């Protein structure tokens, strides 16, 4: 795609972020380093971004009035969560450019629209069916071979809003009915459960003037549908890594993306690369970019939305992260102690990142550990050793 003249929003300007969770916090920290001011909007007045921003507006994802109010004081607005309502984005866009914009968000917010968009533009995806009733689900499960992931069309993350069927023998009518209940008896997508060899992701940034840069692929390890650890660069065949990067760049260009887009992909046992899902924001699987790469995903997000030249995405040294869930805190509390961060930090080249979330809950992302290594394998071994010591 041809590049247009830049209209950079220079340091000193104010960036608005819809969402003040850990992704908003880390974007805000990168923006501060570059000399920007930051405002966020989040339903939680004690959100992780709050301590590092200039202003925090307490409002839900449907609060178009507050979104507009925040945007009035901003030079550009971005987001850290894709569930912000389109009304909020439209309201903000009356006062400042919103990047990524409502057109892209409309497609991504709904898993059915997202999958249909990918198919329409020729990107590879696994077999799926859009499902709007229990009867349709029963048919879909049969047609997809009996073993499926059911995902609500809107609102899910970290495996929430999902159910699995047919994993313990043939799916009975009762199991299918239960799954339909579990995801909330709403519009869903039923996906054939794929035999996975690996999961990878590619973070791509594109600026409004058309510059596009994709980071080298990350390798991601999930358990119970939630990311446990991730490493950059993915230790995978070069042809596969190149193919993954190309797919991400093509998606970004087709959308005329302004900002970041994470493309989650499956590598199946028979060697196929399939797109799983898209996230138009920083992504958990690229937290290690802060250690691995010349430019972190958070700085790249700011450069992209401000139309600054994109940073070099080269990997300088392999780095890995492991997520720290509330479970670690709860487990320590049972033993009447706090997590042993000092022990974890004694592992060479390990670093701690906490999001200042007050209440640990099971499955809640509280922070992560990162480590560099001479190889991807060594970086992973180090973070896992450090996590074990907590
Ligand atoms: P979320 O929005 O919660 O990240 P995903 O669709 O990415 O939802 O699913 C979470 C994880 O569940 C994936 O990373 C993968 O490990 C597993 N998973 C999801 N869909 C499938 C599928 N069709 N086949 C095999 N594994 C899947
Ligand atoms: Mg996912």
CSV table of C-alpha atoms and ligand atoms in Angstrom, one decimal:
chain,number,residue,atom,x,y,z
A,1,UNK,CA,0.0,0.0,0.0
A,2,UNK,CA,1.3,3.5,-0.8
A,3,UNK,CA,2.5,5.7,2.0
A,4,UNK,CA,1.0,9.1,2.5
A,5,UNK,CA,2.4,12.3,4.0
A,6,UNK,CA,2.7,12.0,7.8
A,7,UNK,CA,0.7,14.2,10.2
A,8,UNK,CA,2.5,13.4,13.3
A,9,UNK,CA,1.0,14.1,16.7
A,10,UNK,CA,4.1,15.2,18.6
A,11,UNK,CA,5.2,14.6,22.2
A,12,UNK,CA,3.6,17.1,24.5
A,13,UNK,CA,0.2,16.2,23.0
A,14,UNK,CA,-2.5,14.3,24.9
A,15,UNK,CA,-3.4,10.7,24.2
A,16,UNK,CA,-6.7,9.3,25.4
A,17,UNK,CA,-7.0,5.5,26.0
A,18,UNK,CA,-10.4,3.8,26.3
A,19,UNK,CA,-9.7,1.2,29.0
A,20,UNK,CA,-7.2,1.4,31.9
A,21,UNK,CA,-6.3,-2.2,32.5
A,22,UNK,CA,-2.8,-3.5,32.4
A,23,UNK,CA,-2.6,-3.0,28.6
A,24,UNK,CA,-3.6,0.7,29.0
A,25,UNK,CA,-1.2,1.1,31.9
A,26,UNK,CA,1.8,-0.2,30.0
A,27,UNK,CA,0.8,1.9,26.9
A,28,UNK,CA,0.5,4.9,29.2
A,29,UNK,CA,4.0,4.2,30.7
A,30,UNK,CA,5.5,4.1,27.2
A,31,UNK,CA,3.6,7.2,26.2
A,32,UNK,CA,4.9,9.0,29.3
A,33,UNK,CA,8.5,8.1,28.4
A,34,UNK,CA,7.9,9.7,25.0
A,35,UNK,CA,6.7,12.9,26.7
A,36,UNK,CA,2.9,12.6,26.1
A,37,UNK,CA,0.1,13.3,28.5
A,38,UNK,CA,-2.4,10.6,29.0
A,39,UNK,CA,-6.1,10.3,30.0
A,40,UNK,CA,-8.0,7.1,30.3
A,41,UNK,CA,-11.6,6.0,30.6
A,42,UNK,CA,-12.4,2.9,32.6
A,43,UNK,CA,-15.3,1.6,34.7
A,44,UNK,CA,-12.9,1.0,37.7
A,45,UNK,CA,-11.7,4.1,39.4
A,46,UNK,CA,-8.8,2.1,40.8
A,47,UNK,CA,-7.8,0.6,37.4
A,48,UNK,CA,-4.2,-0.3,36.8
A,49,UNK,CA,-3.5,2.8,34.6
A,50,UNK,CA,-4.7,5.2,37.2
A,51,UNK,CA,-1.4,5.7,39.0
A,52,UNK,CA,0.4,6.5,35.7
A,53,UNK,CA,-2.0,8.9,33.9
A,54,UNK,CA,-2.9,12.5,34.1
A,55,UNK,CA,-6.7,11.9,34.3
A,56,UNK,CA,-8.9,9.0,34.8
A,57,UNK,CA,-12.6,9.1,33.8
A,58,UNK,CA,-14.8,6.5,35.5
A,59,UNK,CA,-17.3,5.3,32.9
A,60,UNK,CA,-18.6,2.1,31.4
A,61,UNK,CA,-18.0,0.9,27.9
A,62,UNK,CA,-21.3,2.3,26.7
A,63,UNK,CA,-20.8,5.7,28.1
A,64,UNK,CA,-20.6,7.8,24.9
A,65,UNK,CA,-21.0,11.1,26.8
A,66,UNK,CA,-17.9,10.5,28.9
A,67,UNK,CA,-16.0,9.1,26.0
A,68,UNK,CA,-16.7,12.4,24.1
A,69,UNK,CA,-15.8,14.4,27.1
A,70,UNK,CA,-12.4,12.7,27.4
A,71,UNK,CA,-11.8,13.0,23.7
A,72,UNK,CA,-12.4,16.8,23.8
A,73,UNK,CA,-9.2,17.1,25.8
A,74,UNK,CA,-7.2,14.7,23.6
A,75,UNK,CA,-5.2,15.0,20.3
A,76,UNK,CA,-5.8,11.3,19.6
A,77,UNK,CA,-7.8,8.5,21.2
A,78,UNK,CA,-6.8,4.8,21.2
A,79,UNK,CA,-8.1,1.7,23.1
A,80,UNK,CA,-6.9,-1.3,25.0
A,81,UNK,CA,-10.1,-3.3,24.9
A,82,UNK,CA,-12.2,-4.2,21.9
A,83,UNK,CA,-15.5,-4.3,23.9
A,84,UNK,CA,-15.8,-0.5,23.9
A,85,UNK,CA,-19.1,0.3,22.3
A,86,UNK,CA,-19.2,1.7,18.8
A,87,UNK,CA,-21.2,4.6,20.2
A,88,UNK,CA,-18.3,5.5,22.4
A,89,UNK,CA,-15.9,5.4,19.5
A,90,UNK,CA,-18.2,7.5,17.3
A,91,UNK,CA,-18.7,10.0,20.1
A,92,UNK,CA,-14.9,10.4,20.7
A,93,UNK,CA,-14.3,10.7,17.0
A,94,UNK,CA,-16.2,14.0,16.9
A,95,UNK,CA,-13.3,15.5,18.9
A,96,UNK,CA,-10.2,13.5,18.0
A,97,UNK,CA,-9.1,10.8,15.6
A,98,UNK,CA,-9.9,7.4,17.1
A,99,UNK,CA,-7.2,4.8,16.2
A,100,UNK,CA,-8.0,1.9,15.5
A,101,UNK,CA,-11.3,3.2,14.2
A,102,UNK,CA,-14.9,2.1,14.5
A,103,UNK,CA,-15.0,0.3,11.1
A,104,UNK,CA,-12.4,-2.2,12.2
A,105,UNK,CA,-13.8,-2.5,15.7
A,106,UNK,CA,-17.3,-3.3,14.3
A,107,UNK,CA,-15.9,-6.3,12.5
A,108,UNK,CA,-13.7,-7.5,15.3
A,109,UNK,CA,-16.2,-7.1,18.2
A,110,UNK,CA,-18.3,-9.9,16.9
A,111,UNK,CA,-16.6,-13.3,16.4
A,112,UNK,CA,-19.1,-14.2,13.6
A,113,UNK,CA,-18.4,-11.0,11.7
A,114,UNK,CA,-14.7,-11.4,12.3
A,115,UNK,CA,-14.5,-15.0,11.0
A,116,UNK,CA,-16.7,-14.0,8.0
A,117,UNK,CA,-14.4,-11.1,7.2
A,118,UNK,CA,-11.4,-13.4,7.3
A,119,UNK,CA,-13.0,-15.9,5.0
A,120,UNK,CA,-14.3,-13.1,2.6
A,121,UNK,CA,-10.7,-11.8,2.2
A,122,UNK,CA,-9.2,-15.2,1.7
A,123,UNK,CA,-7.4,-15.7,5.0
A,124,UNK,CA,-7.1,-19.3,6.3
A,125,UNK,CA,-9.4,-20.2,9.2
A,126,UNK,CA,-10.6,-23.5,10.7
A,127,UNK,CA,-14.1,-24.9,10.1
A,128,UNK,CA,-16.8,-23.0,11.9
A,129,UNK,CA,-20.5,-22.3,12.0
A,130,UNK,CA,-22.5,-19.3,13.2
A,131,UNK,CA,-25.1,-20.5,15.7
A,132,UNK,CA,-28.1,-18.6,16.9
A,133,UNK,CA,-30.3,-21.3,18.5
A,134,UNK,CA,-29.9,-24.6,20.3
A,135,UNK,CA,-31.2,-26.4,17.2
A,136,UNK,CA,-28.5,-24.7,15.1
A,137,UNK,CA,-25.9,-25.7,17.6
A,138,UNK,CA,-26.9,-29.3,17.5
A,139,UNK,CA,-26.6,-29.4,13.7
A,140,UNK,CA,-23.3,-27.5,13.8
A,141,UNK,CA,-21.7,-29.9,16.3
A,142,UNK,CA,-22.7,-32.8,14.1
A,143,UNK,CA,-21.4,-31.1,10.9
A,144,UNK,CA,-18.1,-30.2,12.6
A,145,UNK,CA,-17.4,-33.7,13.6
A,146,UNK,CA,-18.6,-33.8,17.1
A,147,UNK,CA,-15.8,-32.1,19.0
A,148,UNK,CA,-16.2,-28.3,19.2
A,149,UNK,CA,-15.4,-25.0,20.9
A,150,UNK,CA,-18.4,-22.9,21.4
A,151,UNK,CA,-17.7,-19.1,21.8
A,152,UNK,CA,-20.1,-16.3,22.4
A,153,UNK,CA,-20.1,-13.9,19.5
A,154,UNK,CA,-19.4,-10.9,21.8
A,155,UNK,CA,-17.8,-10.2,25.1
A,156,UNK,CA,-15.5,-13.2,25.8
A,157,UNK,CA,-11.8,-13.2,26.8
A,158,UNK,CA,-9.2,-15.5,28.4
A,159,UNK,CA,-11.5,-18.4,27.6
A,160,UNK,CA,-14.6,-16.8,29.2
A,161,UNK,CA,-17.8,-17.0,27.3
A,162,UNK,CA,-16.6,-20.4,25.9
A,163,UNK,CA,-17.6,-24.0,26.3
A,164,UNK,CA,-16.2,-27.2,24.9
A,165,UNK,CA,-18.3,-30.2,23.7
A,166,UNK,CA,-17.5,-33.7,22.7
A,167,UNK,CA,-14.2,-33.9,24.6
A,168,UNK,CA,-15.2,-36.9,26.8
A,169,UNK,CA,-16.8,-39.1,24.2
A,170,UNK,CA,-19.6,-38.4,21.8
A,171,UNK,CA,-21.5,-35.1,22.6
A,172,UNK,CA,-24.9,-36.0,24.0
A,173,UNK,CA,-28.0,-33.7,23.5
A,174,UNK,CA,-27.7,-32.9,27.1
A,175,UNK,CA,-24.1,-31.8,26.9
A,176,UNK,CA,-24.9,-29.6,23.9
A,177,UNK,CA,-27.8,-28.0,25.8
A,178,UNK,CA,-25.5,-27.4,28.8
A,179,UNK,CA,-22.9,-25.8,26.6
A,180,UNK,CA,-25.6,-23.5,25.0
A,181,UNK,CA,-26.6,-22.5,28.6
A,182,UNK,CA,-22.9,-22.0,29.6
A,183,UNK,CA,-22.2,-19.5,26.9
A,184,UNK,CA,-25.4,-17.6,27.7
A,185,UNK,CA,-27.9,-18.8,25.1
A,186,UNK,CA,-26.8,-16.1,22.7
A,187,UNK,CA,-25.3,-15.7,19.2
A,188,UNK,CA,-22.2,-17.9,19.1
A,189,UNK,CA,-19.6,-19.4,16.9
A,190,UNK,CA,-19.1,-23.1,16.9
A,191,UNK,CA,-15.6,-24.1,15.9
A,192,UNK,CA,-14.2,-27.5,15.0
A,193,UNK,CA,-11.7,-28.4,17.8
A,194,UNK,CA,-8.4,-28.5,15.9
A,195,UNK,CA,-5.5,-30.8,16.6
A,196,UNK,CA,-2.9,-28.2,17.5
A,197,UNK,CA,0.8,-28.5,17.2
A,198,UNK,CA,1.5,-25.0,18.4
A,199,UNK,CA,0.0,-21.5,18.8
A,200,UNK,CA,1.7,-18.4,17.5
A,201,UNK,CA,0.8,-14.8,17.2
A,202,UNK,CA,2.1,-11.8,15.2
A,203,UNK,CA,1.8,-8.2,16.3
A,204,UNK,CA,1.6,-5.8,13.5
A,205,UNK,CA,1.6,-2.0,13.6
A,206,UNK,CA,0.4,0.3,10.9
A,207,UNK,CA,0.4,4.1,10.9
A,208,UNK,CA,-2.2,6.3,9.4
A,209,UNK,CA,0.3,7.3,6.7
A,210,UNK,CA,0.5,3.6,5.7
A,211,UNK,CA,3.8,2.4,7.2
A,212,UNK,CA,3.4,-1.3,8.3
A,213,UNK,CA,5.8,-3.3,10.5
A,214,UNK,CA,5.2,-6.8,11.9
A,215,UNK,CA,7.2,-8.1,14.8
A,216,UNK,CA,8.7,-11.6,14.6
A,217,UNK,CA,6.2,-14.3,15.6
A,218,UNK,CA,5.7,-15.2,19.3
A,219,UNK,CA,5.1,-18.8,20.4
A,220,UNK,CA,2.3,-19.1,23.0
A,221,UNK,CA,1.5,-21.8,25.5
A,222,UNK,CA,-2.1,-21.9,26.7
A,223,UNK,CA,-3.6,-24.1,29.5
A,224,UNK,CA,-7.4,-24.1,30.0
A,225,UNK,CA,-7.8,-21.6,27.2
A,226,UNK,CA,-5.6,-19.0,29.0
A,227,UNK,CA,-2.1,-17.9,28.1
A,228,UNK,CA,0.5,-19.3,30.5
A,229,UNK,CA,3.8,-18.3,28.8
A,230,UNK,CA,5.0,-16.8,25.6
A,231,UNK,CA,8.4,-16.3,23.9
A,232,UNK,CA,9.8,-14.1,21.2
A,233,UNK,CA,11.0,-15.1,18.7
A,234,UNK,CA,8.9,-18.3,18.2
A,235,UNK,CA,11.4,-21.2,17.8
A,236,UNK,CA,9.6,-22.4,14.7
A,237,UNK,CA,10.7,-23.1,11.0
A,238,UNK,CA,11.6,-19.9,9.2
A,239,UNK,CA,9.1,-20.6,6.4
A,240,UNK,CA,6.3,-20.8,9.0
A,241,UNK,CA,7.4,-17.6,10.7
A,242,UNK,CA,7.6,-15.7,7.4
A,243,UNK,CA,4.1,-17.0,6.4
A,244,UNK,CA,2.7,-15.9,9.8
A,245,UNK,CA,4.2,-12.4,9.4
A,246,UNK,CA,2.8,-12.1,5.8
A,247,UNK,CA,-0.7,-13.0,6.9
A,248,UNK,CA,-0.6,-10.4,9.7
A,249,UNK,CA,0.7,-7.7,7.4
A,250,UNK,CA,-1.9,-8.5,4.8
A,251,UNK,CA,-4.7,-8.3,7.4
A,252,UNK,CA,-3.4,-4.9,8.6
A,253,UNK,CA,-3.2,-3.5,5.1
A,254,UNK,CA,-6.7,-4.9,4.1
A,255,UNK,CA,-8.2,-3.2,7.2
A,256,UNK,CA,-6.1,0.0,6.5
A,257,UNK,CA,-5.3,-0.4,10.2
A,258,UNK,CA,-4.3,2.6,12.3
A,259,UNK,CA,-2.6,1.3,15.4
A,260,UNK,CA,-1.8,-2.2,16.5
A,261,UNK,CA,-3.3,-5.6,15.6
A,262,UNK,CA,-2.4,-8.9,17.2
A,263,UNK,CA,-3.2,-11.9,15.0
A,264,UNK,CA,-3.5,-15.2,17.0
A,265,UNK,CA,-2.8,-18.2,14.8
A,266,UNK,CA,-3.0,-22.0,15.2
A,267,UNK,CA,-0.4,-24.4,13.7
A,268,UNK,CA,-2.2,-27.6,13.2
A,269,UNK,CA,-0.6,-31.1,13.5
A,270,UNK,CA,-0.8,-31.4,9.7
A,271,UNK,CA,1.3,-28.2,9.4
A,272,UNK,CA,-1.5,-25.7,8.4
A,273,UNK,CA,-1.4,-22.1,9.6
A,274,UNK,CA,-4.9,-20.9,10.5
A,275,UNK,CA,-6.0,-17.5,11.9
A,276,UNK,CA,-7.7,-17.9,15.3
A,277,UNK,CA,-8.6,-14.4,16.3
A,278,UNK,CA,-7.7,-10.7,16.0
A,279,UNK,CA,-7.1,-8.1,18.8
A,280,UNK,CA,-6.7,-4.4,17.8
A,281,UNK,CA,-4.5,-3.5,20.7
A,282,UNK,CA,-1.4,-4.6,22.6
A,283,UNK,CA,-1.5,-8.3,23.4
A,284,UNK,CA,-0.4,-10.5,26.3
A,285,UNK,CA,1.8,-12.5,23.9
A,286,UNK,CA,4.0,-9.5,23.2
A,287,UNK,CA,4.8,-8.4,26.7
A,288,UNK,CA,8.2,-9.9,26.1
A,289,UNK,CA,8.8,-7.3,23.4
A,290,UNK,CA,9.9,-4.9,26.2
A,291,UNK,CA,12.9,-7.2,26.7
A,292,UNK,CA,13.3,-8.9,23.4
A,293,UNK,CA,12.9,-6.1,20.8
A,294,UNK,CA,14.4,-2.8,20.0
A,295,UNK,CA,10.9,-1.3,20.3
A,296,UNK,CA,8.3,-2.6,22.7
A,297,UNK,CA,4.7,-3.2,21.5
A,298,UNK,CA,3.6,-0.4,23.9
A,299,UNK,CA,5.9,2.2,22.3
A,300,UNK,CA,5.0,0.9,18.9
A,301,UNK,CA,1.3,1.4,19.7
A,302,UNK,CA,2.0,5.1,20.6
A,303,UNK,CA,4.2,5.6,17.5
A,304,UNK,CA,1.5,4.1,15.3
A,305,UNK,CA,-1.5,6.1,16.7
A,306,UNK,CA,0.6,9.4,16.7
A,307,UNK,CA,1.8,8.7,13.1
A,308,UNK,CA,5.4,8.8,14.2
A,309,UNK,CA,7.9,6.6,12.3
A,310,UNK,CA,7.4,3.1,13.5
A,311,UNK,CA,10.3,1.6,15.6
A,312,UNK,CA,12.5,-1.2,14.6
A,313,UNK,CA,10.9,-4.5,15.5
A,314,UNK,CA,14.0,-6.7,15.3
A,315,UNK,CA,14.6,-9.2,18.1
A,316,UNK,CA,17.8,-8.3,19.9
A,317,UNK,CA,17.7,-11.3,22.2
A,318,UNK,CA,15.1,-13.9,22.9
A,319,UNK,CA,12.8,-13.1,25.8
A,320,UNK,CA,9.8,-14.9,27.5
A,321,UNK,CA,7.1,-14.0,29.9
A,322,UNK,CA,4.9,-16.1,32.3
A,323,UNK,CA,1.6,-14.7,33.5
A,324,UNK,CA,1.0,-14.3,37.2
A,325,UNK,CA,-2.6,-15.0,38.0
A,326,UNK,CA,-4.5,-14.3,41.2
A,327,UNK,CA,-4.2,-18.0,42.0
A,328,UNK,CA,-0.5,-17.4,43.0
A,329,UNK,CA,-1.6,-14.8,45.6
A,330,UNK,CA,-4.5,-17.0,46.9
A,331,UNK,CA,-2.2,-20.0,47.2
A,332,UNK,CA,0.4,-18.0,49.2
A,333,UNK,CA,-2.4,-16.6,51.4
A,334,UNK,CA,-3.4,-20.1,52.3
A,335,UNK,CA,0.1,-20.5,53.7
A,336,UNK,CA,-0.2,-17.2,55.4
A,337,UNK,CA,2.4,-15.4,53.3
A,338,UNK,CA,2.8,-13.3,50.1
A,339,UNK,CA,4.4,-14.5,46.9
A,340,UNK,CA,8.2,-14.9,47.2
A,341,UNK,CA,9.2,-12.2,44.7
A,342,UNK,CA,12.6,-12.0,46.1
A,343,UNK,CA,13.2,-15.7,45.4
A,344,UNK,CA,11.9,-15.3,41.8
A,345,UNK,CA,14.1,-12.3,41.2
A,346,UNK,CA,17.2,-14.3,42.2
A,347,UNK,CA,16.9,-16.2,38.9
A,348,UNK,CA,19.4,-14.6,36.5
A,349,UNK,CA,17.9,-12.0,34.1
A,350,UNK,CA,14.4,-12.2,35.5
A,351,UNK,CA,12.2,-9.1,35.9
A,352,UNK,CA,8.9,-8.5,37.7
A,353,UNK,CA,6.0,-6.5,36.3
A,354,UNK,CA,2.9,-6.0,38.5
A,355,UNK,CA,-0.2,-4.2,37.5
A,356,UNK,CA,-1.2,-2.8,40.9
A,357,UNK,CA,-4.5,-4.7,41.0
A,358,UNK,CA,-5.6,-4.7,44.6
A,359,UNK,CA,-7.7,-7.9,44.7
A,360,UNK,CA,-6.3,-11.2,43.5
A,361,UNK,CA,-8.9,-13.5,42.1
A,362,UNK,CA,-8.6,-16.9,40.5
A,363,UNK,CA,-7.7,-16.5,36.8
A,364,UNK,CA,-7.1,-12.7,37.2
A,365,UNK,CA,-4.0,-11.4,35.5
A,366,UNK,CA,-2.1,-9.6,38.3
A,367,UNK,CA,1.3,-9.3,36.5
A,368,UNK,CA,4.0,-11.2,34.7
A,369,UNK,CA,7.6,-12.2,35.0
A,370,UNK,CA,9.9,-11.7,32.0
A,371,UNK,CA,13.4,-13.1,31.3
A,372,UNK,CA,15.9,-12.9,28.5
A,373,UNK,CA,18.0,-15.9,27.5
A,374,UNK,CA,20.7,-16.9,25.0
A,375,UNK,CA,17.9,-18.9,23.3
A,376,UNK,CA,14.1,-18.9,23.3
A,377,UNK,CA,14.3,-22.2,25.3
A,378,UNK,CA,16.5,-20.7,27.9
A,379,UNK,CA,14.3,-17.6,28.3
A,380,UNK,CA,11.3,-19.8,28.9
A,381,UNK,CA,13.1,-22.1,31.3
A,382,UNK,CA,14.2,-19.0,33.4
A,383,UNK,CA,10.7,-17.5,33.7
A,384,UNK,CA,9.2,-20.8,34.5
A,385,UNK,CA,11.8,-21.4,37.2
A,386,UNK,CA,11.2,-18.0,38.6
A,387,UNK,CA,7.4,-18.5,38.7
A,388,UNK,CA,7.9,-21.9,40.4
A,389,UNK,CA,9.7,-20.1,43.3
A,390,UNK,CA,6.7,-17.8,44.0
B,1,LIG,P1,-9.9,-15.8,23.9
B,1,LIG,O1,-10.6,-14.6,23.3
B,1,LIG,O2,-10.4,-16.2,25.2
B,1,LIG,O3,-8.4,-15.7,23.8
B,1,LIG,P2,-9.6,-17.9,21.9
B,1,LIG,O4,-10.6,-18.1,20.8
B,1,LIG,O5,-8.3,-17.4,21.5
B,1,LIG,O6,-10.4,-17.0,23.0
B,1,LIG,O7,-9.5,-19.3,22.6
B,1,LIG,C1,-8.6,-19.4,23.7
B,1,LIG,C2,-7.7,-20.7,23.5
B,1,LIG,O8,-8.5,-21.9,23.4
B,1,LIG,C3,-6.9,-20.7,22.2
B,1,LIG,O9,-5.7,-19.9,22.4
B,1,LIG,C4,-6.6,-22.2,22.1
B,1,LIG,O10,-5.7,-22.6,23.0
B,1,LIG,C5,-8.0,-22.8,22.5
B,1,LIG,N1,-8.9,-22.9,21.3
B,1,LIG,C6,-9.8,-22.0,20.9
B,1,LIG,N2,-10.4,-22.4,19.8
B,1,LIG,C7,-9.9,-23.6,19.5
B,1,LIG,C8,-10.1,-24.5,18.4
B,1,LIG,N3,-11.0,-24.3,17.5
B,1,LIG,N4,-9.4,-25.6,18.3
B,1,LIG,C9,-8.4,-25.9,19.3
B,1,LIG,N5,-8.1,-25.0,20.3
B,1,LIG,C10,-8.9,-23.9,20.4
B,2,LIG,MG1,-7.3,-15.7,22.2
